[in-house]
Amino acid sequence: MAGVLIVLINLIFSVSASICIEKQVETTGVEDQATILFCESDLDNESSTFTWTKDNHTLEPSSRITMQGQILWLLNTTSSDGGLYVCRSTNSTFSTETRVFLSVEAGPCLSLYDIDVTQEKNNISLSCSEERIPVLGQRLEVQWWKDCKSTGLRGSELNLFNVSMSSKGNYTCLVIFRHEDKNYTTSLTYQLIVKKKETVKEPRVIQPRNKTLYVKPGVEIKLECNVFIGIGEESKQETSVYWIINNSYIDIYPDLQQNLTIEMREKSWIYGRLTLLIPEILPEFFGIPFHCVILNPVGGDQGQLWLSRDDYTNHAWLITVVLLVLAAVLSAVLLNFFKIDLILAYRHLCGKDKTIQEGNRYNACVLYFPGPGSSTAEDFALRILPSMLEQQHNLRLFIQGRDTDTGGNIASMTEVLSRSQVVMLILPGNNEDDTLIPISKDQNRLEDSQLSVFLSDITHFGVPLLLVECEDDADYSLLPESIQSSIKKDRVLKWKSAVEPNGPFWKKLRYHMT
């Protein structure tokens, strides 16, 4: 019986030893570089034997072929080295077989590569250590190339910090080693894929932020809180949205109910709406904060809401303030629009016009200039002004050319200037109207030298200036620079023949003269 058992055991072991487990891999080599083939065996190297064949021919060590355990080196690889390699590893129990199909490329960089994937702004390390690329003899140098161009970097590790989209590409490490007094090169290529880093958006409370609701005690109310949760379905995980009252959870009020509804909108953005149903507003709810809180691993936020009594007095006060503001704005607009009319009416009622008439003063000293359009200016000064201002509004005018004595005494003109409310300078336009005939060709006018002295006295006495432009293109070159610089914009009026008798022009003129 014992003999039978021994025979059965030997039979089992002999069958087990014949079991062959096959593996098949593909690899790539580069011409003129050393190619490393691995025998993918799970057996112990020390207790196993390895044999290599190529195209059914057993390989033996040579000047180009070196075998150490489960590794086969092809030194100075050529295109003829491509083909099917079979590695058989055997021990006393098992026998495994690995089929390696080798393709040989011109190089210098491999097209078959390991793939590494990372995101923007991450750090990554690419290794070309002895464990990744075992070599024969002495390792001399490791060079790093990107997209088959030298980077100038050296070392077994290539560390890339804060990678960007420009960092993606193929990284090749060239390992130079020395074996039996000769230098050889082998290589390994990584393909680095960089993915855009998705923007992480923190959750936030949209509404309420800091809101006050006016409610009456004892009524039912539903509070609403709108929140942004995040991007994508995964953002809903571990997200909590809830109400707290005066920094306490609502569990202390059993009648209160909160409900959360979630919806996905454009770009997979997730929003939520949390309601809090309060069946009856209690007096203690007034003047304490209600907070809507959202929390998840990305961050958190909260919005605040207050309840205030719906008091009619508060509404009446608010309405009163609004009405007062509107009244003030309307008054300011009306005052600005009717400003001149109101001031003229006030001056008339206060008798300022009579003060000028009864005294030895003039409302204006009028001076018009000769020029290409002087007939228009002369007609305005000698006929239209007296008709409107003296006859209709009882103003006193001293008009140069009408009231000047025959000698044109500059001393008397200076005296008139000192007794005038304003000085009105009338500038002619550049376009002469031939249909106008001067009232008198013999009007007394100041000589150029006298005119210069008179204009200088205007500046000296500081009498306000009023400038009237007759028609378009008034000729400012007739005025000295000292006079031009002292004229204020709001005291420049433009007269045209189409001006209405009671229009803004005459009102503004009287406003500056009285």
Short mmCIF file of C-alpha atoms in Angstrom, two decimals:
data_model
loop_
_atom_site.label_atom_id
_atom_site.label_comp_id
_atom_site.label_asym_id
_atom_site.label_seq_id
_atom_site.Cartn_x
_atom_site.Cartn_y
_atom_site.Cartn_z
CA MET A 1 0.00 0.00 0.00
CA ALA A 2 2.84 2.40 0.86
CA GLY A 3 4.47 1.70 -2.47
CA VAL A 4 1.31 2.69 -4.31
CA LEU A 5 1.18 6.04 -2.49
CA ILE A 6 4.79 6.80 -3.40
CA VAL A 7 4.07 6.09 -7.06
CA LEU A 8 1.02 8.38 -7.00
CA ILE A 9 2.98 11.21 -5.37
CA ASN A 10 5.77 10.97 -7.95
CA LEU A 11 3.17 10.98 -10.70
CA ILE A 12 1.54 14.13 -9.33
CA PHE A 13 4.87 15.96 -9.09
CA SER A 14 5.88 14.94 -12.58
CA VAL A 15 2.58 16.26 -13.97
CA SER A 16 2.93 19.51 -11.99
CA ALA A 17 6.42 20.09 -13.30
CA SER A 18 5.10 19.98 -16.83
CA ILE A 19 2.56 22.78 -16.26
CA CYS A 20 3.45 25.82 -18.45
CA ILE A 21 2.06 29.27 -17.72
CA GLU A 22 2.39 31.60 -20.73
CA LYS A 23 2.71 35.40 -20.70
CA GLN A 24 3.04 37.64 -23.73
CA VAL A 25 4.39 41.20 -23.84
CA GLU A 26 5.51 43.70 -26.45
CA THR A 27 8.50 46.01 -26.19
CA THR A 28 10.51 48.35 -28.35
CA GLY A 29 14.23 48.85 -28.82
CA VAL A 30 16.29 51.56 -30.48
CA GLU A 31 19.03 50.95 -33.00
CA ASP A 32 22.58 51.38 -31.63
CA GLN A 33 21.25 51.35 -28.06
CA ALA A 34 21.16 48.55 -25.51
CA THR A 35 17.78 46.81 -25.28
CA ILE A 36 16.66 45.11 -22.08
CA LEU A 37 14.22 42.18 -22.21
CA PHE A 38 12.59 40.94 -19.00
CA CYS A 39 11.36 37.42 -18.39
CA GLU A 40 8.04 37.95 -16.61
CA SER A 41 8.34 35.03 -14.17
CA ASP A 42 6.86 34.58 -10.73
CA LEU A 43 9.44 31.94 -9.86
CA ASP A 44 12.36 32.51 -7.54
CA ASN A 45 15.43 33.54 -9.54
CA GLU A 46 17.87 31.60 -7.38
CA SER A 47 16.04 28.27 -7.70
CA SER A 48 15.07 28.70 -11.36
CA THR A 49 16.86 28.36 -14.65
CA PHE A 50 16.19 30.68 -17.58
CA THR A 51 16.63 29.91 -21.25
CA TRP A 52 16.05 32.32 -24.14
CA THR A 53 15.20 31.46 -27.72
CA LYS A 54 14.62 33.62 -30.77
CA ASP A 55 12.76 32.25 -33.72
CA ASN A 56 13.10 28.75 -32.15
CA HIS A 57 16.90 29.12 -31.85
CA THR A 58 18.44 29.01 -28.39
CA LEU A 59 20.43 32.14 -27.56
CA GLU A 60 23.88 31.93 -26.06
CA PRO A 61 25.95 34.72 -24.44
CA SER A 62 28.16 36.62 -26.89
CA SER A 63 29.76 40.03 -27.37
CA ARG A 64 26.30 41.41 -28.17
CA ILE A 65 24.15 39.24 -25.92
CA THR A 66 24.39 39.09 -22.14
CA MET A 67 22.06 37.14 -19.84
CA GLN A 68 21.78 37.59 -16.10
CA GLY A 69 18.96 35.71 -14.42
CA GLN A 70 15.67 36.77 -15.94
CA ILE A 71 17.19 39.72 -17.88
CA LEU A 72 18.51 39.61 -21.44
CA TRP A 73 20.64 42.49 -22.78
CA LEU A 74 21.02 43.12 -26.49
CA LEU A 75 24.01 45.46 -26.84
CA ASN A 76 24.17 47.71 -29.91
CA THR A 77 20.73 46.68 -31.10
CA THR A 78 20.22 46.35 -34.85
CA SER A 79 17.07 46.11 -36.94
CA SER A 80 17.70 42.35 -37.38
CA ASP A 81 17.24 41.89 -33.62
CA GLY A 82 13.53 42.43 -33.97
CA GLY A 83 11.31 39.37 -33.63
CA LEU A 84 9.79 36.93 -31.14
CA TYR A 85 11.81 36.04 -28.05
CA VAL A 86 10.72 33.25 -25.72
CA CYS A 87 11.96 32.95 -22.16
CA ARG A 88 11.38 29.71 -20.26
CA SER A 89 11.89 29.70 -16.50
CA THR A 90 11.89 26.33 -14.78
CA ASN A 91 12.28 24.98 -11.27
CA SER A 92 11.62 21.60 -9.74
CA THR A 93 7.87 22.24 -9.64
CA PHE A 94 6.81 24.68 -12.35
CA SER A 95 7.78 25.86 -15.77
CA THR A 96 6.62 29.24 -17.10
CA GLU A 97 7.04 30.74 -20.50
CA THR A 98 7.14 34.42 -21.49
CA ARG A 99 6.84 35.55 -25.08
CA VAL A 100 8.38 38.95 -25.84
CA PHE A 101 7.82 40.55 -29.23
CA LEU A 102 10.58 43.09 -29.93
CA SER A 103 10.23 45.97 -32.42
CA VAL A 104 13.35 47.97 -33.32
CA GLU A 105 13.10 51.68 -34.19
CA ALA A 106 15.59 54.11 -35.65
CA GLY A 107 15.38 56.34 -32.55
CA PRO A 108 16.95 58.10 -30.84
CA CYS A 109 13.75 58.26 -28.74
CA LEU A 110 11.31 55.44 -28.10
CA SER A 111 7.76 55.69 -29.38
CA LEU A 112 6.55 53.13 -26.82
CA TYR A 113 6.29 54.83 -23.45
CA ASP A 114 4.97 54.72 -19.94
CA ILE A 115 2.09 57.11 -19.33
CA ASP A 116 1.94 59.49 -16.38
CA VAL A 117 -1.11 61.68 -15.82
CA THR A 118 -1.21 64.72 -13.56
CA GLN A 119 -3.14 67.97 -13.13
CA GLU A 120 -2.06 71.55 -13.53
CA LYS A 121 -0.12 73.10 -10.64
CA ASN A 122 0.83 69.66 -9.28
CA ASN A 123 4.39 68.43 -8.74
CA ILE A 124 5.56 65.21 -10.38
CA SER A 125 8.75 63.14 -10.41
CA LEU A 126 9.89 60.93 -13.31
CA SER A 127 12.33 58.17 -12.35
CA CYS A 128 15.14 56.59 -14.30
CA SER A 129 16.67 54.76 -11.34
CA GLU A 130 18.52 51.44 -11.29
CA GLU A 131 15.28 49.68 -10.41
CA ARG A 132 13.59 51.09 -13.52
CA ILE A 133 16.55 50.56 -15.88
CA PRO A 134 19.11 48.03 -14.64
CA VAL A 135 22.45 48.26 -16.46
CA LEU A 136 25.56 46.17 -16.89
CA GLY A 137 28.71 47.46 -15.29
CA GLN A 138 28.95 51.10 -14.20
CA ARG A 139 26.23 53.70 -14.71
CA LEU A 140 27.96 56.85 -15.99
CA GLU A 141 25.29 59.45 -16.71
CA VAL A 142 21.55 60.00 -17.11
CA GLN A 143 20.36 62.66 -19.57
CA TRP A 144 16.78 63.92 -19.91
CA TRP A 145 15.22 64.85 -23.22
CA LYS A 146 11.78 66.29 -23.95
CA ASP A 147 10.08 65.52 -27.25
CA CYS A 148 13.44 64.13 -28.43
CA LYS A 149 15.30 67.37 -27.68
CA SER A 150 17.87 67.67 -24.94
CA THR A 151 16.79 69.62 -21.86
CA GLY A 152 20.31 69.83 -20.46
CA LEU A 153 19.11 68.21 -17.21
CA ARG A 154 20.99 65.33 -15.58
CA GLY A 155 20.22 62.82 -12.84
CA SER A 156 18.20 59.70 -12.12
CA GLU A 157 15.14 61.76 -11.13
CA LEU A 158 13.42 64.55 -13.08
CA ASN A 159 11.31 66.71 -10.79
CA LEU A 160 8.69 68.99 -12.34
CA PHE A 161 7.11 71.57 -10.05
CA ASN A 162 3.84 73.44 -10.54
CA VAL A 163 3.29 71.84 -13.94
CA SER A 164 1.31 73.66 -16.62
CA MET A 165 -0.20 72.67 -19.94
CA SER A 166 3.14 73.47 -21.59
CA SER A 167 4.77 70.76 -19.46
CA LYS A 168 3.02 67.93 -21.29
CA GLY A 169 5.02 65.85 -23.76
CA ASN A 170 7.35 62.84 -24.05
CA TYR A 171 10.26 62.73 -21.60
CA THR A 172 13.12 60.35 -22.42
CA CYS A 173 15.94 59.43 -20.07
CA LEU A 174 19.14 58.28 -21.79
CA VAL A 175 21.24 56.08 -19.49
CA ILE A 176 24.91 55.79 -20.40
CA PHE A 177 26.78 52.87 -18.79
CA ARG A 178 30.17 51.18 -19.20
CA HIS A 179 30.50 47.44 -19.68
CA GLU A 180 33.73 45.61 -20.45
CA ASP A 181 35.54 48.84 -21.34
CA LYS A 182 32.83 50.01 -23.72
CA ASN A 183 30.12 52.67 -23.32
CA TYR A 184 26.53 51.80 -24.10
CA THR A 185 23.24 53.69 -24.03
CA THR A 186 19.74 52.58 -23.14
CA SER A 187 16.60 54.65 -22.73
CA LEU A 188 13.12 54.90 -21.25
CA THR A 189 10.34 57.26 -22.38
CA TYR A 190 7.46 58.69 -20.35
CA GLN A 191 4.44 60.38 -21.85
CA LEU A 192 3.32 63.12 -19.47
CA ILE A 193 -0.35 64.06 -19.80
CA VAL A 194 -1.41 67.25 -18.03
CA LYS A 195 -5.08 67.80 -17.37
CA LYS A 196 -6.64 71.14 -16.60
CA LYS A 197 -7.35 71.51 -12.94
CA GLU A 198 -11.02 72.02 -12.38
CA THR A 199 -11.83 75.18 -10.51
CA VAL A 200 -13.07 74.33 -7.07
CA LYS A 201 -15.92 76.62 -6.14
CA GLU A 202 -16.74 77.01 -2.50
CA PRO A 203 -20.36 76.76 -1.39
CA ARG A 204 -22.09 80.02 -0.61
CA VAL A 205 -25.39 81.41 0.55
CA ILE A 206 -26.94 83.53 -2.19
CA GLN A 207 -29.89 84.85 -0.21
CA PRO A 208 -30.40 86.00 2.48
CA ARG A 209 -27.15 87.82 3.19
CA ASN A 210 -28.25 90.34 5.80
CA LYS A 211 -31.97 90.75 5.38
CA THR A 212 -34.80 92.03 7.59
CA LEU A 213 -38.39 90.79 7.23
CA TYR A 214 -41.30 92.73 8.70
CA VAL A 215 -43.94 90.34 10.03
CA LYS A 216 -46.80 90.37 12.48
CA PRO A 217 -46.69 88.25 15.65
CA GLY A 218 -48.70 85.03 15.54
CA VAL A 219 -48.80 84.62 11.75
CA GLU A 220 -47.38 81.72 9.73
CA ILE A 221 -44.31 82.41 7.61
CA LYS A 222 -41.93 80.45 5.39
CA LEU A 223 -38.30 81.58 5.28
CA GLU A 224 -36.29 80.79 2.14
CA CYS A 225 -32.55 80.33 1.72
CA ASN A 226 -30.98 79.94 -1.73
CA VAL A 227 -27.52 78.36 -1.82
CA PHE A 228 -24.87 77.37 -4.33
CA ILE A 229 -23.58 73.89 -3.46
CA GLY A 230 -20.88 73.20 -6.05
CA ILE A 231 -20.14 71.72 -9.48
CA GLY A 232 -21.16 68.18 -10.38
CA GLU A 233 -23.15 65.52 -8.60
CA GLU A 234 -20.25 64.68 -6.31
CA SER A 235 -20.48 68.15 -4.73
CA LYS A 236 -23.75 67.10 -3.07
CA GLN A 237 -21.91 64.49 -1.04
CA GLU A 238 -21.15 65.48 2.54
CA THR A 239 -22.94 68.82 2.05
CA SER A 240 -25.13 70.07 4.88
CA VAL A 241 -27.60 72.96 4.62
CA TYR A 242 -29.57 73.94 7.70
CA TRP A 243 -31.09 76.80 9.72
CA ILE A 244 -30.00 77.91 13.17
CA ILE A 245 -31.89 80.37 15.38
CA ASN A 246 -29.92 82.59 17.73
CA ASN A 247 -26.92 80.23 17.30
CA SER A 248 -29.01 77.18 18.30
CA TYR A 249 -30.31 74.33 16.16
CA ILE A 250 -34.02 74.45 15.35
CA ASP A 251 -34.57 71.16 17.20
CA ILE A 252 -35.50 73.20 20.26
CA TYR A 253 -38.62 74.31 18.34
CA PRO A 254 -40.45 71.05 17.46
CA ASP A 255 -43.09 72.81 15.33
CA LEU A 256 -40.55 74.26 12.90
CA GLN A 257 -39.94 72.33 9.68
CA GLN A 258 -37.13 72.76 7.17
CA ASN A 259 -37.00 71.26 3.68
CA LEU A 260 -34.17 71.20 1.11
CA THR A 261 -34.67 70.89 -2.65
CA ILE A 262 -31.71 70.56 -5.04
CA GLU A 263 -31.48 71.27 -8.76
CA MET A 264 -28.74 71.15 -11.39
CA ARG A 265 -28.44 74.08 -13.76
CA GLU A 266 -26.13 74.96 -16.64
CA LYS A 267 -22.52 73.71 -16.54
CA SER A 268 -23.53 71.08 -13.94
CA TRP A 269 -23.73 73.72 -11.22
CA ILE A 270 -25.74 72.51 -8.24
CA TYR A 271 -28.07 74.88 -6.38
CA GLY A 272 -30.29 74.32 -3.37
CA ARG A 273 -33.34 75.94 -1.80
CA LEU A 274 -33.86 75.48 1.93
CA THR A 275 -37.18 76.54 3.44
CA LEU A 276 -38.05 76.96 7.10
CA LEU A 277 -41.76 76.79 7.92
CA ILE A 278 -42.69 78.67 11.09
CA PRO A 279 -46.37 77.95 11.92
CA GLU A 280 -46.56 80.84 14.41
CA ILE A 281 -44.25 83.81 14.89
CA LEU A 282 -43.39 83.89 18.58
CA PRO A 283 -42.46 87.15 20.34
CA GLU A 284 -39.02 85.72 21.12
CA PHE A 285 -38.24 85.46 17.38
CA PHE A 286 -37.97 89.24 17.06
CA GLY A 287 -34.53 90.78 17.40
CA ILE A 288 -32.55 87.52 17.18
CA PRO A 289 -30.54 86.29 14.16
CA PHE A 290 -31.69 83.48 11.89
CA HIS A 291 -28.72 81.94 10.06
CA CYS A 292 -28.81 79.77 6.95
CA VAL A 293 -25.65 77.63 6.98
CA ILE A 294 -24.03 75.52 4.24
CA LEU A 295 -21.00 73.28 4.88
CA ASN A 296 -19.06 70.72 2.85
CA PRO A 297 -15.41 69.60 2.61
CA VAL A 298 -14.60 72.47 0.22
CA GLY A 299 -15.76 75.24 2.57
CA GLY A 300 -18.73 76.89 4.17
CA ASP A 301 -20.84 80.04 4.26
CA GLN A 302 -23.81 81.50 6.07
CA GLY A 303 -26.44 84.17 5.51
CA GLN A 304 -28.27 86.17 8.14
CA LEU A 305 -31.92 87.15 8.46
CA TRP A 306 -33.79 89.16 11.10
CA LEU A 307 -37.49 89.35 11.92
CA SER A 308 -38.94 92.73 12.86
CA ARG A 309 -42.45 93.70 13.91
CA ASP A 310 -44.61 94.94 11.06
CA ASP A 311 -45.32 98.32 12.70
CA TYR A 312 -47.41 100.88 10.80
CA THR A 313 -45.44 103.69 12.42
CA ASN A 314 -42.26 102.46 10.75
CA HIS A 315 -43.97 102.43 7.36
CA ALA A 316 -45.42 105.91 7.88
CA TRP A 317 -42.02 107.26 8.86
CA LEU A 318 -40.44 105.71 5.79
CA ILE A 319 -43.13 107.14 3.51
CA THR A 320 -42.67 110.58 5.08
CA VAL A 321 -38.94 110.50 4.48
CA VAL A 322 -39.43 109.46 0.86
CA LEU A 323 -41.97 112.25 0.27
CA LEU A 324 -39.68 114.84 1.84
CA VAL A 325 -36.80 113.74 -0.35
CA LEU A 326 -38.98 113.88 -3.46
CA ALA A 327 -40.24 117.33 -2.48
CA ALA A 328 -36.69 118.57 -1.95
CA VAL A 329 -35.58 117.24 -5.33
CA LEU A 330 -38.62 118.73 -7.08
CA SER A 331 -38.06 122.09 -5.38
CA ALA A 332 -34.42 122.12 -6.44
CA VAL A 333 -35.39 121.37 -10.05
CA LEU A 334 -38.08 124.08 -10.12
CA LEU A 335 -35.81 126.60 -8.41
CA ASN A 336 -33.07 125.99 -10.95
CA PHE A 337 -35.53 126.25 -13.85
CA PHE A 338 -37.28 129.42 -12.65
CA LYS A 339 -34.32 130.94 -10.81
CA ILE A 340 -33.99 134.04 -12.99
CA ASP A 341 -37.75 134.73 -13.07
CA LEU A 342 -37.97 134.51 -9.28
CA ILE A 343 -34.99 136.81 -8.72
CA LEU A 344 -36.29 139.40 -11.19
CA ALA A 345 -39.69 139.35 -9.49
CA TYR A 346 -38.07 139.73 -6.07
CA ARG A 347 -35.95 142.69 -7.19
CA HIS A 348 -38.98 144.38 -8.70
CA LEU A 349 -41.00 143.94 -5.50
CA CYS A 350 -38.14 145.22 -3.36
CA GLY A 351 -37.83 148.37 -5.49
CA LYS A 352 -34.24 147.88 -6.60
CA ASP A 353 -35.14 149.25 -10.03
CA LYS A 354 -36.28 152.53 -8.48
CA THR A 355 -33.07 152.84 -6.48
CA ILE A 356 -31.07 152.90 -9.73
CA GLN A 357 -33.46 155.34 -11.39
CA GLU A 358 -33.55 157.80 -8.51
CA GLY A 359 -29.78 157.69 -7.95
CA ASN A 360 -27.01 158.90 -10.17
CA ARG A 361 -26.16 155.38 -11.38
CA TYR A 362 -26.50 153.31 -14.54
CA ASN A 363 -27.65 149.75 -14.90
CA ALA A 364 -25.08 149.27 -17.63
CA CYS A 365 -22.38 151.07 -19.52
CA VAL A 366 -22.73 149.82 -23.11
CA LEU A 367 -19.77 149.68 -25.46
CA TYR A 368 -19.93 148.22 -28.97
CA PHE A 369 -16.95 147.58 -31.20
CA PRO A 370 -16.46 148.43 -34.85
CA GLY A 371 -15.79 145.51 -37.13
CA PRO A 372 -16.95 143.58 -40.20
CA GLY A 373 -20.37 143.11 -38.62
CA SER A 374 -20.43 146.40 -36.73
CA SER A 375 -23.70 147.58 -38.28
CA THR A 376 -25.48 144.69 -36.55
CA ALA A 377 -23.81 145.49 -33.23
CA GLU A 378 -24.54 149.20 -33.69
CA ASP A 379 -28.20 148.54 -34.47
CA PHE A 380 -28.49 146.35 -31.38
CA ALA A 381 -26.78 148.91 -29.12
CA LEU A 382 -28.44 152.10 -30.35
CA ARG A 383 -31.93 150.94 -31.27
CA ILE A 384 -32.89 147.52 -29.84
CA LEU A 385 -31.35 147.85 -26.36
CA PRO A 386 -32.96 151.23 -25.55
CA SER A 387 -36.29 150.05 -26.91
CA MET A 388 -36.38 146.92 -24.72
CA LEU A 389 -34.57 147.96 -21.55
CA GLU A 390 -35.15 151.70 -21.21
CA GLN A 391 -38.65 152.03 -22.62
CA GLN A 392 -40.20 148.74 -21.45
CA HIS A 393 -38.30 148.03 -18.21
CA ASN A 394 -37.20 151.54 -17.13
CA LEU A 395 -33.51 150.69 -16.90
CA ARG A 396 -30.79 153.34 -17.23
CA LEU A 397 -28.17 152.76 -19.91
CA PHE A 398 -25.08 154.74 -20.82
CA ILE A 399 -24.41 153.86 -24.45
CA GLN A 400 -21.09 154.85 -25.95
CA GLY A 401 -21.78 156.54 -29.25
CA ARG A 402 -25.12 157.87 -28.07
CA ASP A 403 -24.41 159.44 -24.69
CA THR A 404 -20.71 160.26 -25.14
CA ASP A 405 -19.89 163.95 -25.45
CA THR A 406 -18.51 165.24 -28.69
CA GLY A 407 -14.96 165.26 -27.48
CA GLY A 408 -15.13 161.70 -26.28
CA ASN A 409 -13.56 162.77 -22.97
CA ILE A 410 -11.98 159.72 -21.37
CA ALA A 411 -12.29 161.28 -17.92
CA SER A 412 -16.07 161.43 -18.21
CA MET A 413 -16.13 157.82 -19.49
CA THR A 414 -14.17 156.72 -16.43
CA GLU A 415 -16.67 158.50 -14.19
CA VAL A 416 -19.54 156.72 -15.96
CA LEU A 417 -17.72 153.44 -15.49
CA SER A 418 -17.47 153.99 -11.74
CA ARG A 419 -21.24 154.61 -11.54
CA SER A 420 -22.29 151.59 -13.64
CA GLN A 421 -23.69 148.32 -12.35
CA VAL A 422 -22.08 146.35 -15.19
CA VAL A 423 -20.17 146.99 -18.40
CA MET A 424 -21.82 145.49 -21.46
CA LEU A 425 -19.44 144.77 -24.32
CA ILE A 426 -21.12 144.09 -27.66
CA LEU A 427 -19.03 142.12 -30.14
CA PRO A 428 -19.96 142.13 -33.83
CA GLY A 429 -20.01 138.96 -35.89
CA ASN A 430 -17.68 138.29 -38.79
CA ASN A 431 -20.53 138.21 -41.31
CA GLU A 432 -21.82 141.66 -42.22
CA ASP A 433 -25.49 141.99 -43.02
CA ASP A 434 -25.64 144.47 -45.91
CA THR A 435 -29.35 145.05 -45.37
CA LEU A 436 -28.66 146.87 -42.09
CA ILE A 437 -27.93 150.57 -42.32
CA PRO A 438 -26.01 152.23 -39.46
CA ILE A 439 -28.21 154.63 -37.51
CA SER A 440 -25.65 157.39 -37.80
CA LYS A 441 -22.29 157.48 -39.45
CA ASP A 442 -21.29 160.40 -37.26
CA GLN A 443 -21.76 158.77 -33.87
CA ASN A 444 -19.17 159.84 -31.30
CA ARG A 445 -16.78 156.92 -30.79
CA LEU A 446 -13.63 156.54 -28.75
CA GLU A 447 -10.35 156.61 -30.55
CA ASP A 448 -8.26 153.44 -30.43
CA SER A 449 -5.96 154.91 -27.77
CA GLN A 450 -8.95 156.03 -25.66
CA LEU A 451 -10.57 152.63 -26.09
CA SER A 452 -7.43 150.94 -24.81
CA VAL A 453 -7.37 153.16 -21.70
CA PHE A 454 -11.07 152.59 -21.11
CA LEU A 455 -10.72 148.81 -21.31
CA SER A 456 -7.79 149.03 -18.92
CA ASP A 457 -9.98 150.99 -16.47
CA ILE A 458 -12.61 148.25 -16.62
CA THR A 459 -10.06 145.80 -15.28
CA HIS A 460 -8.85 148.33 -12.70
CA PHE A 461 -12.29 149.19 -11.29
CA GLY A 462 -13.34 145.53 -11.22
CA VAL A 463 -16.75 146.30 -12.73
CA PRO A 464 -18.56 143.07 -13.72
CA LEU A 465 -18.42 142.39 -17.44
CA LEU A 466 -21.33 141.27 -19.58
CA LEU A 467 -20.53 140.14 -23.11
CA VAL A 468 -23.13 140.05 -25.88
CA GLU A 469 -22.28 138.25 -29.13
CA CYS A 470 -24.18 139.64 -32.10
CA GLU A 471 -25.08 136.79 -34.42
CA ASP A 472 -22.54 133.99 -35.04
CA ASP A 473 -18.73 134.02 -35.10
CA ALA A 474 -18.18 136.89 -32.68
CA ASP A 475 -14.79 138.51 -33.22
CA TYR A 476 -12.94 138.09 -29.89
CA SER A 477 -9.75 139.49 -31.41
CA LEU A 478 -11.20 142.97 -30.77
CA LEU A 479 -10.75 142.40 -27.02
CA PRO A 480 -7.40 142.55 -25.23
CA GLU A 481 -6.31 139.35 -23.49
CA SER A 482 -6.82 140.88 -20.03
CA ILE A 483 -10.51 141.42 -20.84
CA GLN A 484 -10.94 137.96 -22.41
CA SER A 485 -9.53 136.24 -19.33
CA SER A 486 -11.84 138.14 -16.95
CA ILE A 487 -15.10 137.24 -18.73
CA LYS A 488 -17.09 134.49 -17.03
CA LYS A 489 -18.89 131.92 -19.14
CA ASP A 490 -22.25 132.50 -17.47
CA ARG A 491 -22.01 136.20 -18.44
CA VAL A 492 -21.72 135.56 -22.19
CA LEU A 493 -25.04 135.94 -24.05
CA LYS A 494 -25.75 135.45 -27.73
CA TRP A 495 -28.22 137.74 -29.45
CA LYS A 496 -29.94 136.97 -32.73
CA SER A 497 -32.63 138.84 -34.57
CA ALA A 498 -35.06 135.98 -33.88
CA VAL A 499 -34.84 136.43 -30.08
CA GLU A 500 -38.29 136.72 -28.47
CA PRO A 501 -39.02 139.92 -26.50
CA ASN A 502 -39.85 137.97 -23.32
CA GLY A 503 -37.42 135.16 -23.97
CA PRO A 504 -34.51 133.90 -21.83
CA PHE A 505 -32.03 136.30 -23.47
CA TRP A 506 -33.69 139.46 -22.16
CA LYS A 507 -34.39 137.90 -18.76
CA LYS A 508 -30.75 136.93 -18.32
CA LEU A 509 -29.67 140.38 -19.47
CA ARG A 510 -31.89 142.09 -16.88
CA TYR A 511 -30.79 139.55 -14.24
CA HIS A 512 -27.15 140.63 -14.62
CA MET A 513 -27.96 144.35 -14.82
CA THR A 514 -30.26 144.82 -11.81
#
